[in-house]
């Protein structure tokens, strides 16, 4: 057996020691099952919202044994029909109230409707005694966020999960364990971006009237949409909040229409700079006009930086930071002048099989893990990775960020607003 | 003849190891872009589900666990593959190697284009050209003042020109030098041998739900077979290029016996 010196004293980790010549990797998390999630006991679900996100959710749920879609609700007949076709055996409903009335035995409801419609549906689902998974951002006003969080808090054993997927992402969870130790050390700054060239315009069915066009394109409606900061940025802001355990105290925003001259007024390019109470800054930018760099978050500490890109994560160590024994065998990737250690969930098991490099990435999409986390919370009566309170706080920050973008100025983030 | 349109948009994406392009003609540029982006998203969605190189894809999951649950829409694609496998008597087979690993590379581009084309048609557009890597094509309607979309299929310096209108085209050709035992990415699944009859096979199918997938799969089978069998679908057209004969065409009413 080959023994590697163990400088750590943390009781949360153990070194897995292998036979001579094999890789040694750090076991950080419980084994990441390569098989698709299966709940401990059967769960029946009603889906409210069979549009784009609803279809993605159905795609992940249909992989899971022990999960049945009892009903699909959508106000649009063709989406409703398409959703029911996909979820064989499900009943169609044209309103969430009809779904709750018709599916009294359903265990849970998943809400995948436009953000500004979440509150009414969420409150009715909570009232009906259902476990709820609500897509993020949670709501489009601060009051709505607080209403949902308050209702969810009063339910006792009912699970309310918010779809900020970073918190259930195995790579993000692994990286967070490093962030909270000397491996990264003192938080210095963070940045994130989301760049993808797309118009955000969705086509209404042929022959649609103006009202239908507007409904399909709620994300471009300045009266309804939280804009880039809310719809996209909120997910990334939540990662920073979760990692640091802190919320910013102010945000400066700016935005403009740079790429799509189709009469829209909502910014298609935006940036926010968040200030924290000890002076740290988190800078975020996004655009619908360019795709370079895609989407990622970087959290910087005095010993290392962590970069997260959805299914992938890396740690970039400072030259003067201590080297851990396992790093000698770690998988690495070169980025111009920087070398990153690839953060691989389930590294120990994969290393023992000689398949460490195959572990780069995730065997399922991040949405899958978010849904699995929710279903696990339901079947095991535990808290989800992102509950209503946490989801409300990150959404409120993003609402204020969106306000800053619209005004092009600094907006304070009063801690009292984040008491949910 | 299609009347002149006032607008056209071109959208593109990298997927399945190649460049996909979508050209849409119509009245409202903003709406064309919105429809095109929806179609591009469908291509990217299927890239994520069919890629052998992505651990989270349906194909990778099935190769890890043959009992893995996948959506009925993927089963529809597997049914298309089975249809061609049986009709070609094994000259096309999506399972490769002694481990019989699933590899949908020969039909994936066509399938992605089929889903993208369905979106374009659902939104009422009547003039569009979609392609993946230049070897899988869906033509909807025809451009202004033309009978069809003009396509040149090239092989060994010779071009076969076709006009496509409401049709799908799949083109297959072995890579590298072509000789009796040449380097090729297409082998006869029944023997493991490199094909020796045909260096390019192009199949044209009438537009339908799986037209591009069928065209892709059959073009791969025909590189192996050399000419269409009697079980070849009616209404499809084949153009093959053979080193010794040049371009040879087979239309439905002049199919030769196997």
XYZ file of C-alpha atoms in Angstrom:
678
model
C 0.000 0.000 0.000
C 1.217 3.514 -0.740
C 0.624 6.008 2.051
C 0.283 9.703 1.398
C 0.955 12.207 4.206
C -2.292 13.640 5.535
C -1.805 17.310 6.440
C -5.501 17.936 6.975
C -7.116 17.796 10.328
C -10.653 18.278 9.081
C -12.914 15.468 10.136
C -15.032 15.953 7.028
C -12.522 14.337 4.739
C -10.611 11.136 4.510
C -7.840 10.021 2.210
C -8.553 6.947 0.216
C -5.352 4.985 -0.072
C -4.879 2.736 -3.029
C -2.401 0.062 -4.060
C 0.984 1.258 -5.313
C 0.801 2.851 -8.755
C -2.894 3.670 -8.593
C -4.364 7.163 -8.279
C -5.045 8.630 -4.881
C -8.036 10.904 -4.768
C -9.816 12.769 -2.054
C -13.231 11.474 -1.045
C -15.276 14.601 -0.512
C -18.815 13.472 -1.153
C -20.809 10.306 -0.771
C -20.531 8.164 -3.850
C -22.160 9.830 -6.829
C -24.329 7.090 -8.261
C -23.918 6.845 -12.017
C -27.417 5.369 -12.202
C -30.358 7.711 -12.596
C -32.109 8.818 -9.416
C -34.929 6.719 -8.010
C -36.985 7.885 -5.010
C -37.312 5.632 -1.985
C -41.068 5.388 -2.527
C -43.256 6.166 -5.580
C -44.064 9.811 -6.112
C -46.844 11.166 -8.310
C -46.462 14.651 -9.664
C -48.588 17.320 -11.266
C -46.744 19.595 -13.674
C -47.984 23.161 -14.064
C -46.474 24.706 -17.178
C -45.696 22.552 -20.225
C -43.633 25.109 -22.141
C -39.910 24.983 -22.735
C -38.834 24.447 -19.143
C -41.750 22.111 -18.511
C -40.644 19.927 -21.405
C -37.106 19.772 -20.045
C -38.482 18.787 -16.661
C -40.582 16.025 -18.217
C -37.482 14.808 -20.034
C -35.624 14.382 -16.761
C -38.542 12.920 -14.809
C -39.211 10.277 -17.462
C -35.727 8.883 -16.759
C -36.601 8.246 -13.129
C -38.239 5.034 -12.034
C -40.765 5.459 -9.269
C -41.859 8.857 -10.535
C -45.152 9.248 -12.355
C -46.641 12.337 -13.958
C -50.274 12.280 -12.898
C -51.283 15.465 -14.681
C -50.070 18.202 -16.987
C -51.492 21.697 -16.812
C -51.098 24.448 -19.367
C -53.397 27.208 -20.522
C -52.338 26.507 -24.120
C -54.111 23.448 -25.597
C -51.251 22.369 -27.875
C -48.649 22.527 -25.096
C -51.022 20.707 -22.782
C -51.607 17.990 -25.359
C -47.913 17.714 -26.162
C -47.064 17.419 -22.480
C -49.635 14.671 -21.913
C -48.418 12.830 -24.980
C -44.950 12.885 -23.524
C -46.099 11.862 -20.050
C -48.149 8.802 -20.958
C -51.119 8.274 -18.670
C -51.196 11.858 -17.392
C -54.421 13.849 -17.295
C -54.688 17.250 -18.978
C -55.751 20.350 -17.048
C -56.228 23.912 -18.253
C -55.667 25.590 -14.897
C -53.666 24.865 -11.786
C -56.856 24.958 -9.721
C -58.357 22.238 -11.916
C -55.153 20.218 -11.518
C -55.241 20.514 -7.728
C -58.917 19.556 -7.734
C -58.355 16.609 -10.071
C -55.146 15.278 -8.519
C -55.958 15.189 -4.839
C -53.702 12.148 -4.431
C -50.688 13.647 -6.186
C -47.722 13.997 -3.867
C -46.099 17.020 -5.406
C -46.513 19.824 -7.901
C -43.807 21.270 -10.108
C -44.309 24.878 -11.234
C -42.697 25.792 -14.550
C -44.742 28.795 -15.615
C -43.617 32.391 -16.304
C -42.098 34.010 -13.220
C -44.862 36.553 -12.671
C -47.432 33.746 -12.348
C -45.588 31.790 -9.641
C -47.139 33.353 -6.556
C -50.790 32.489 -7.161
C -49.957 28.930 -8.172
C -47.469 28.383 -5.347
C -49.835 29.630 -2.639
C -52.678 27.443 -3.919
C -50.386 24.390 -4.035
C -49.182 25.012 -0.500
C -52.766 25.466 0.652
C -53.656 22.139 -0.996
C -50.990 20.378 1.053
C -48.650 19.592 -1.826
C -44.888 19.458 -1.834
C -43.752 22.083 -4.346
C -40.808 22.557 -6.683
C -40.966 26.064 -8.105
C -38.685 27.194 -10.905
C -36.365 30.134 -10.249
C -36.471 33.055 -9.968
C -39.169 32.583 -7.335
C -41.379 35.578 -8.179
C -41.223 38.956 -9.894
C -41.801 41.246 -6.907
C -40.309 41.398 -3.433
C -43.762 41.157 -1.875
C -44.549 38.019 -3.857
C -41.263 36.423 -2.773
C -42.025 37.150 0.862
C -45.586 35.850 0.543
C -44.411 32.553 -0.875
C -41.610 32.158 1.666
C -43.971 32.968 4.517
C -46.590 30.478 3.318
C -43.950 27.784 2.827
C -42.511 28.348 6.293
C -45.862 27.715 7.912
C -46.431 24.251 6.468
C -44.407 22.054 8.749
C -43.502 18.940 6.785
C -44.318 20.166 3.287
C -41.236 20.587 1.109
C -40.873 23.764 -0.908
C -37.867 23.768 -3.215
C -36.757 26.574 -5.502
C -35.025 25.736 -8.758
C -31.656 27.377 -8.169
C -29.826 24.373 -9.573
C -26.327 25.252 -8.411
C -27.086 24.124 -4.854
C -27.814 20.539 -5.900
C -25.144 20.328 -8.594
C -22.558 17.718 -7.515
C -19.628 19.664 -8.997
C -20.726 22.880 -7.308
C -21.227 21.049 -4.022
C -17.791 19.512 -4.256
C -16.173 22.829 -5.068
C -17.951 24.492 -2.145
C -16.257 22.130 0.267
C -12.916 23.480 -0.952
C -14.171 27.054 -0.849
C -14.933 26.832 2.823
C -11.437 25.693 3.784
C -7.815 26.793 3.573
C -7.713 25.417 0.041
C -9.255 28.710 -1.114
C -9.008 30.689 2.118
C -10.105 34.334 2.411
C -12.741 35.512 -0.045
C -11.327 38.269 -2.231
C -13.758 38.820 -5.081
C -16.138 37.077 -7.428
C -17.241 37.456 -10.976
C -19.746 35.744 -13.207
C -20.983 36.068 -16.710
C -23.677 34.662 -18.946
C -23.197 35.239 -22.646
C -25.307 33.553 -25.279
C -26.399 35.053 -28.547
C -30.140 34.665 -28.740
C -33.016 37.090 -29.138
C -35.132 35.829 -26.220
C -38.051 36.245 -28.589
C -40.328 33.253 -28.886
C -42.720 32.705 -31.788
C -46.416 32.561 -30.981
C -48.438 30.066 -33.032
C -49.496 31.278 -36.480
C -52.528 33.563 -36.395
C -51.935 34.645 -32.795
C -53.198 38.031 -31.719
C -51.139 40.725 -30.023
C -52.132 39.530 -26.558
C -50.862 36.036 -27.312
C -47.619 37.414 -28.752
C -47.136 39.448 -25.587
C -47.845 36.453 -23.371
C -45.350 34.292 -25.253
C -42.740 37.018 -24.918
C -43.222 37.890 -21.265
C -39.455 37.846 -20.814
C -39.214 40.934 -23.029
C -42.073 42.722 -21.302
C -40.632 45.463 -19.047
C -43.748 45.330 -16.863
C -43.431 41.596 -16.193
C -39.869 40.494 -16.749
C -36.976 40.669 -14.320
C -34.693 40.956 -17.324
C -31.267 39.402 -17.609
C -30.426 40.072 -13.974
C -33.487 38.277 -12.712
C -34.070 35.486 -15.179
C -30.400 34.560 -15.694
C -28.321 36.381 -13.105
C -30.373 35.211 -10.138
C -29.038 31.671 -10.584
C -25.475 32.921 -10.515
C -26.052 35.387 -7.662
C -27.442 32.474 -5.650
C -24.204 30.528 -6.123
C -22.208 33.402 -4.634
C -24.635 33.791 -1.728
C -24.510 30.051 -1.039
C -20.743 29.851 -1.192
C -20.015 32.916 0.901
C -22.996 32.666 3.224
C -23.452 36.388 2.712
C -25.574 38.824 0.773
C -24.449 42.092 -0.822
C -25.415 45.447 0.648
C -25.623 47.381 -2.604
C -25.707 46.892 -6.357
C -24.803 49.163 -9.220
C -26.360 48.254 -12.535
C -26.275 49.296 -16.136
C -27.799 47.974 -19.288
C -28.792 48.818 -22.823
C -30.177 47.350 -26.015
C -27.095 46.542 -28.090
C -27.951 43.656 -30.369
C -31.655 43.406 -31.142
C -33.248 46.485 -32.672
C -36.759 45.054 -32.736
C -38.370 47.741 -30.641
C -37.624 46.127 -27.289
C -36.854 48.327 -24.291
C -35.548 45.671 -21.919
C -31.729 45.603 -21.946
C -30.187 42.802 -23.941
C -26.790 43.562 -22.407
C -26.396 44.262 -18.708
C -23.905 44.330 -15.898
C -24.090 44.544 -12.127
C -21.487 45.256 -9.498
C -22.415 44.059 -6.011
C -20.746 45.461 -2.891
C -20.378 43.495 0.347
C -20.046 44.946 3.792
C -16.312 44.190 4.095
C -15.573 45.823 0.761
C -15.501 42.732 -1.460
C -17.085 43.020 -4.879
C -18.942 40.604 -7.110
C -19.164 41.659 -10.749
C -21.626 40.102 -13.159
C -22.341 40.695 -16.820
C -24.576 39.186 -19.442
C -25.572 39.721 -23.017
C -27.900 38.231 -25.577
C -25.670 39.641 -28.312
C -22.522 37.547 -27.966
C -21.684 34.012 -26.881
C -17.954 34.152 -26.137
C -17.076 32.615 -22.794
C -20.563 31.286 -22.188
C -21.672 31.037 -18.614
C -19.508 30.638 -15.533
C -18.847 31.886 -12.023
C -15.445 32.533 -10.430
C -14.905 32.879 -6.707
C -11.469 34.097 -5.682
C -9.676 33.468 -2.417
C -6.168 34.219 -1.262
C -5.041 30.594 -1.818
C -6.997 29.655 -4.921
C -9.806 30.561 -7.261
C -12.692 28.277 -8.117
C -14.307 28.438 -11.523
C -17.698 26.835 -12.051
C -19.256 26.211 -15.437
C -22.380 24.227 -14.867
C -21.235 20.635 -15.418
C -17.578 21.465 -14.860
C -15.477 23.024 -12.142
C -11.809 23.831 -11.626
C -9.575 25.053 -8.853
C -6.687 27.368 -9.752
C -4.139 27.433 -6.992
C -1.841 30.298 -6.176
C 1.841 29.500 -6.597
C 2.463 30.081 -2.885
C -0.467 28.083 -1.517
C 0.199 24.750 0.187
C 0.065 21.644 -1.996
C -2.056 18.724 -0.829
C -0.901 15.168 -1.458
C -3.815 14.234 -3.682
C -3.075 17.111 -6.062
C -0.103 15.254 -7.508
C -2.504 12.840 -9.168
C -5.299 15.274 -9.945
C -6.685 15.714 -13.430
C -5.664 19.092 -14.824
C -6.615 21.342 -17.702
C -4.625 24.176 -19.205
C -6.252 27.577 -19.757
C -3.725 29.777 -21.568
C -1.280 30.664 -18.778
C -3.248 29.018 -15.963
C -3.563 25.388 -15.018
C -6.761 24.300 -13.330
C -7.343 21.189 -11.241
C -10.531 19.639 -12.587
C -13.048 19.166 -9.798
C -14.629 15.776 -10.315
C -17.550 14.531 -8.290
C -17.062 10.913 -7.216
C -13.339 11.160 -7.892
C -12.387 8.427 -5.423
C -14.519 5.742 -6.987
C -13.515 6.730 -10.492
C -9.843 6.834 -9.557
C -10.048 3.331 -8.122
C -11.443 2.194 -11.458
C -8.788 4.064 -13.430
C -11.500 6.227 -14.918
C -10.718 9.578 -13.392
C -10.674 11.429 -16.706
C -14.025 9.918 -17.641
C -15.475 11.573 -14.583
C -15.024 15.050 -15.984
C -18.512 16.432 -16.361
C -21.697 15.033 -14.912
C -23.623 11.896 -15.944
C -26.891 13.847 -15.742
C -27.913 17.431 -16.453
C -27.923 19.902 -13.538
C -31.738 20.036 -13.743
C -31.806 16.308 -13.046
C -29.957 16.761 -9.770
C -32.206 19.620 -8.745
C -35.309 17.505 -9.325
C -33.696 14.501 -7.647
C -32.845 16.646 -4.635
C -36.468 17.797 -4.388
C -37.840 14.266 -4.718
C -35.312 13.030 -2.192
C -36.425 15.737 0.241
C -40.044 14.678 -0.283
C -39.482 10.960 0.184
C -37.057 11.351 3.096
C -38.796 14.286 4.810
C -35.770 16.555 4.793
C -34.942 20.062 3.642
C -34.209 20.634 -0.030
C -30.929 22.142 -1.200
C -32.668 25.463 -1.867
C -35.731 26.088 0.262
C -38.250 28.896 -0.092
C -36.380 31.266 2.216
C -33.063 30.915 0.406
C -34.807 31.099 -2.949
C -36.686 34.225 -1.905
C -33.528 35.987 -0.731
C -31.594 35.343 -3.936
C -34.612 36.363 -5.992
C -35.005 39.597 -4.003
C -31.340 40.436 -4.640
C -31.894 39.838 -8.353
C -35.051 42.009 -8.351
C -33.035 44.863 -6.873
C -30.235 44.195 -9.353
C -32.743 44.421 -12.178
C -33.932 47.733 -10.766
C -30.351 48.970 -10.724
C -29.907 47.926 -14.361
C -33.056 49.798 -15.397
C -32.078 52.940 -13.502
C -28.380 52.767 -14.285
C -27.487 53.587 -10.711
C -26.686 52.179 -7.266
C -29.551 50.513 -5.415
C -29.072 49.684 -1.729
C -29.862 46.138 -0.586
C -31.351 46.637 2.852
C -30.774 43.528 5.005
C -34.298 44.015 6.326
C -35.626 43.178 2.864
C -33.887 39.815 3.097
C -35.622 38.818 6.320
C -37.999 36.150 5.056
C -43.449 29.500 -57.791
C -42.778 31.027 -54.371
C -43.382 34.797 -54.338
C -40.419 36.950 -53.309
C -40.064 37.277 -49.548
C -39.112 40.494 -47.881
C -36.782 39.051 -45.266
C -34.412 36.190 -44.680
C -32.329 35.127 -41.736
C -29.412 32.755 -41.363
C -28.743 31.085 -38.046
C -26.016 28.602 -37.243
C -24.747 26.433 -34.448
C -21.969 23.921 -33.853
C -23.321 20.530 -32.877
C -22.544 16.867 -33.497
C -19.041 17.809 -34.596
C -20.214 19.990 -37.447
C -21.861 23.255 -38.396
C -25.627 23.393 -38.754
C -27.201 26.236 -40.674
C -30.808 27.294 -41.020
C -31.954 29.740 -43.695
C -35.491 31.064 -43.344
C -37.386 33.296 -45.757
C -40.503 35.203 -44.784
C -42.082 38.521 -43.936
C -41.156 39.402 -40.362
C -37.444 39.203 -39.616
C -37.991 39.189 -35.862
C -40.419 36.293 -36.106
C -38.106 34.429 -38.506
C -35.274 34.777 -36.002
C -37.511 33.600 -33.155
C -38.579 30.501 -35.110
C -35.006 29.858 -36.223
C -33.702 30.066 -32.667
C -36.359 27.572 -31.572
C -35.166 25.259 -34.348
C -31.518 25.764 -33.346
C -32.423 24.925 -29.752
C -33.954 21.673 -30.971
C -30.707 20.783 -32.759
C -28.647 21.603 -29.677
C -31.078 19.642 -27.508
C -30.624 16.528 -29.640
C -26.880 17.025 -29.747
C -26.974 16.771 -25.976
C -29.067 13.624 -26.081
C -27.296 11.751 -28.862
C -23.609 12.542 -28.393
C -21.433 9.558 -27.486
C -18.931 11.987 -25.998
C -21.189 13.524 -23.376
C -21.650 11.403 -20.252
C -25.140 12.788 -19.612
C -26.485 11.994 -23.096
C -29.174 9.363 -23.598
C -26.789 7.373 -25.821
C -24.068 7.348 -23.159
C -26.626 6.362 -20.517
C -27.876 3.502 -22.676
C -24.327 2.341 -23.329
C -23.711 2.308 -19.582
C -27.040 0.651 -18.791
C -29.112 -0.912 -21.561
C -32.138 -0.744 -19.278
C -31.867 3.025 -18.712
C -35.146 4.833 -19.187
C -35.238 7.174 -22.143
C -38.033 9.192 -23.664
C -40.438 7.877 -26.264
C -39.031 10.377 -28.744
C -35.654 8.622 -28.652
C -37.437 5.324 -29.129
C -38.978 6.813 -32.266
C -35.461 7.386 -33.590
C -34.416 3.865 -32.639
C -37.490 2.598 -34.508
C -36.317 4.460 -37.632
C -32.918 2.820 -37.276
C -34.503 -0.595 -36.894
C -36.662 -0.017 -39.958
C -33.600 0.693 -42.102
C -31.516 -2.028 -40.496
C -34.130 -4.645 -41.354
C -34.891 -3.346 -44.828
C -31.175 -3.114 -45.702
C -30.583 -6.583 -44.235
C -28.030 -5.217 -41.814
C -26.094 -2.946 -44.178
C -27.009 -0.177 -41.751
C -26.728 -0.888 -38.044
C -26.514 1.706 -35.258
C -24.822 -0.769 -32.921
C -21.118 -1.155 -33.453
C -18.250 -3.300 -32.302
C -18.224 -6.523 -30.371
C -19.829 -4.721 -27.396
C -22.713 -3.623 -29.671
C -22.432 -0.061 -28.430
C -25.066 2.323 -29.678
C -23.701 4.950 -32.049
C -26.228 7.217 -33.731
C -23.627 9.271 -35.580
C -24.877 8.038 -38.958
C -28.418 9.268 -38.372
C -28.152 11.911 -35.645
C -27.801 14.925 -37.922
C -30.812 13.877 -39.938
C -32.893 13.331 -36.818
C -31.927 16.740 -35.414
C -32.892 18.354 -38.722
C -36.224 16.506 -38.705
C -37.060 18.025 -35.302
C -35.899 21.467 -36.401
C -37.916 21.248 -39.617
C -41.024 20.261 -37.665
C -40.717 23.473 -35.663
C -40.312 25.558 -38.815
C -43.390 23.951 -40.394
C -45.455 24.209 -37.197
C -44.923 27.964 -37.242
C -46.245 28.237 -40.755
C -43.017 29.006 -42.599
C -42.998 27.780 -46.180
C -39.490 28.564 -47.420
C -36.473 27.224 -45.560
C -33.248 25.315 -46.009
C -31.696 23.458 -43.098
C -28.487 21.463 -43.198
C -25.966 19.803 -40.950
C -22.401 19.616 -42.186
C -23.525 19.822 -45.781
C -24.352 16.114 -45.734
C -27.848 16.193 -44.230
C -30.320 18.633 -45.743
C -33.992 19.513 -45.410
C -35.499 21.778 -48.060
C -38.894 23.352 -47.386
C -40.534 25.053 -50.349
C -38.232 26.856 -52.773
C -36.553 30.273 -52.875
C -38.120 33.064 -54.899
C -38.163 32.539 -58.655
C -36.802 29.014 -58.370
C -38.231 25.538 -58.668
C -36.224 24.269 -55.750
C -33.140 24.758 -53.613
C -30.104 24.030 -55.832
C -27.724 21.503 -54.262
C -24.487 20.148 -55.723
C -23.356 16.750 -54.442
C -19.656 16.346 -55.093
C -17.598 13.196 -55.308
C -14.141 12.696 -56.745
C -14.329 16.004 -58.587
C -17.668 15.260 -60.212
C -20.859 17.013 -59.138
C -24.422 15.737 -59.301
C -26.792 18.705 -59.209
C -30.280 18.376 -57.805
C -33.122 20.750 -57.003
C -34.772 20.031 -53.671
C -38.282 21.136 -52.826
C -40.066 19.682 -49.778
C -37.481 16.955 -49.624
C -34.662 15.721 -47.419
C -31.221 14.673 -48.583
C -28.687 12.437 -46.869
C -25.171 11.971 -48.248
C -22.649 9.437 -47.029
C -19.114 8.819 -48.148
C -16.231 6.931 -46.616
C -13.392 9.235 -45.483
C -9.822 9.013 -46.671
C -8.536 7.099 -49.708
C -10.968 4.655 -51.147
C -9.638 1.350 -52.390
C -10.398 -2.318 -51.910
C -9.306 -2.159 -48.259
C -9.160 1.633 -47.810
C -9.376 3.657 -44.618
C -13.037 4.423 -43.984
C -15.391 5.356 -41.154
C -18.136 3.315 -42.805
C -17.802 -0.441 -42.685
C -20.197 -3.198 -43.607
C -21.697 -4.061 -40.204
C -22.189 -7.638 -41.355
C -18.539 -8.324 -42.202
C -16.476 -5.461 -40.781
C -15.073 -4.878 -44.256
C -14.672 -1.508 -45.904
C -17.195 -0.902 -48.691
C -15.748 -1.357 -52.151
C -18.602 -0.506 -54.471
C -19.501 3.078 -53.790
C -17.613 6.147 -52.681
C -20.652 8.397 -52.291
C -24.319 7.639 -51.807
C -27.005 10.345 -51.738
C -30.622 9.582 -50.849
C -33.500 12.007 -51.410
C -36.683 11.446 -49.425
C -40.027 13.243 -49.657
C -40.574 15.573 -46.718
C -42.145 13.781 -43.753
C -41.637 13.316 -40.003
C -38.438 11.258 -40.297
C -37.380 12.126 -43.827
C -33.867 13.353 -43.050
C -33.197 10.495 -40.617
C -34.264 7.929 -43.207
C -32.226 9.659 -45.912
C -29.155 9.631 -43.649
C -29.546 6.004 -42.614
C -30.214 4.787 -46.148
C -27.280 6.752 -47.572
C -25.022 4.943 -45.104
C -26.545 1.588 -46.051
C -26.120 2.307 -49.743
C -22.406 3.021 -49.410
C -22.235 -0.609 -48.319
C -24.818 -2.053 -50.711
C -23.912 -0.116 -53.847
C -27.470 0.025 -55.107
C -30.920 0.057 -53.506
C -32.496 -3.308 -52.623
C -36.072 -4.212 -53.495
C -37.049 -3.232 -49.945
C -35.951 0.359 -50.573
C -38.770 2.821 -49.669
C -40.969 3.891 -52.580
C -40.764 7.587 -53.442
C -37.089 7.854 -52.481
C -34.363 8.618 -55.046
C -30.732 7.469 -54.941
C -27.619 8.886 -56.553
C -24.432 6.872 -56.114
C -20.931 7.628 -57.283
C -18.793 4.665 -58.113
C -15.095 4.916 -58.960
C -15.495 2.982 -62.208
C -18.884 4.314 -63.378
C -19.235 7.862 -62.073
C -22.690 9.009 -60.976
C -25.519 6.505 -61.248
C -29.095 7.393 -60.348
C -31.968 5.207 -59.254
C -35.469 6.654 -59.312
C -38.366 4.807 -57.720
C -39.820 3.567 -60.986
C -36.505 2.239 -62.341
C -35.204 0.405 -59.280
C -33.148 -2.591 -60.268
C -33.695 -5.963 -58.674
C -31.433 -6.866 -55.775
